[in-house]
Coordinates of C-alpha atoms in Angstrom, one line a residue:
X1 CA 22.9 35.1 -9.2
X2 CA 21.5 31.6 -8.6
X3 CA 21.2 29.1 -11.3
X4 CA 17.8 28.3 -12.6
X5 CA 16.4 25.8 -12.3
X6 CA 17.8 24.4 -9.0
X7 CA 17.5 21.3 -8.8
X8 CA 17.9 20.7 -12.5
X9 CA 17.7 18.0 -15.2
X10 CA 19.3 18.1 -17.8
X11 CA 20.6 21.7 -18.1
X12 CA 20.8 24.6 -15.9
X13 CA 21.2 28.6 -16.7
X14 CA 23.4 30.5 -14.5
X15 CA 23.5 34.5 -14.9
X16 CA 26.3 36.5 -13.5
X17 CA 27.6 40.1 -14.0
X18 CA 30.8 41.7 -14.3
X19 CA 31.5 45.2 -12.9
X20 CA 35.0 45.9 -14.2
X21 CA 37.0 44.2 -17.3
X22 CA 38.5 41.2 -15.7
X23 CA 39.8 37.8 -16.4
X24 CA 36.9 35.3 -15.5
X25 CA 37.0 31.9 -14.5
X26 CA 34.0 29.8 -14.0
X27 CA 34.2 26.3 -12.7
X28 CA 32.1 23.5 -11.6
X29 CA 33.3 21.3 -8.8
X30 CA 31.7 18.0 -7.3
X31 CA 30.7 17.4 -3.8
X32 CA 34.4 16.4 -3.0
X33 CA 35.9 19.5 -4.3
X34 CA 37.1 18.0 -7.5
X35 CA 36.9 20.0 -10.7
X36 CA 34.4 18.9 -12.9
X37 CA 34.7 21.4 -15.9
X38 CA 35.6 24.9 -16.5
X39 CA 33.2 26.8 -18.4
X40 CA 34.9 30.1 -18.8
X41 CA 38.6 31.0 -18.4
X42 CA 39.0 34.3 -20.5
X43 CA 39.0 38.1 -20.3
X44 CA 35.5 39.6 -20.2
X45 CA 34.3 43.1 -20.4
X46 CA 31.9 44.6 -17.9
X47 CA 28.4 43.4 -18.3
X48 CA 25.7 41.0 -17.8
X49 CA 26.2 37.3 -18.9
X50 CA 24.4 34.0 -19.0
X51 CA 26.0 30.6 -19.2
X52 CA 24.3 27.0 -19.6
X53 CA 25.8 23.8 -18.1
X54 CA 24.5 20.5 -19.7
X55 CA 25.6 18.4 -16.5
X56 CA 28.8 17.0 -18.5
X57 CA 32.4 16.9 -17.5
X58 CA 35.3 18.2 -19.3
X59 CA 35.5 14.9 -21.3
X60 CA 31.7 15.3 -22.4
X61 CA 30.4 12.6 -19.8
X62 CA 27.5 13.2 -18.1
X63 CA 27.7 14.0 -14.5
X64 CA 26.2 11.7 -11.9
X65 CA 23.1 13.1 -9.9
X66 CA 24.4 15.0 -6.8
X67 CA 25.5 18.2 -5.5
X68 CA 27.7 20.6 -7.4
X69 CA 29.1 23.8 -6.6
X70 CA 29.9 26.6 -9.3
X71 CA 32.7 29.3 -8.6
X72 CA 32.9 32.5 -10.2
X73 CA 36.4 34.2 -9.8
X74 CA 38.0 37.3 -11.0
X75 CA 41.1 39.1 -9.7
X76 CA 39.0 41.0 -7.0
X77 CA 36.1 38.7 -6.5
X78 CA 35.0 35.1 -6.0
X79 CA 31.7 33.7 -5.2
X80 CA 30.7 29.9 -4.8
X81 CA 27.1 28.6 -4.9
X82 CA 25.6 25.1 -4.6
X83 CA 23.3 23.6 -7.2
X84 CA 21.5 20.0 -7.3
X85 CA 21.4 17.8 -10.3
X86 CA 18.5 15.4 -10.2
X87 CA 18.2 12.5 -12.5

């Protein structure tokens, strides 16, 4: 699903669902493809989930305004979407 709101400041909510039990990785990348933060990296049961990103990197530093991509990845599925952080 798409993040809401988009563009966002200072946080955004991203909803996603898993059809079968899978190891899930949910990662945020910057416009240059560099990893900003991994929000999820664990086994998850089937279901509907929600995650919030507070626009901070792995060190807790606020990310600059710009275009970011979030990627949901399981063994059988991968989806990448764009979001915009405004400051």
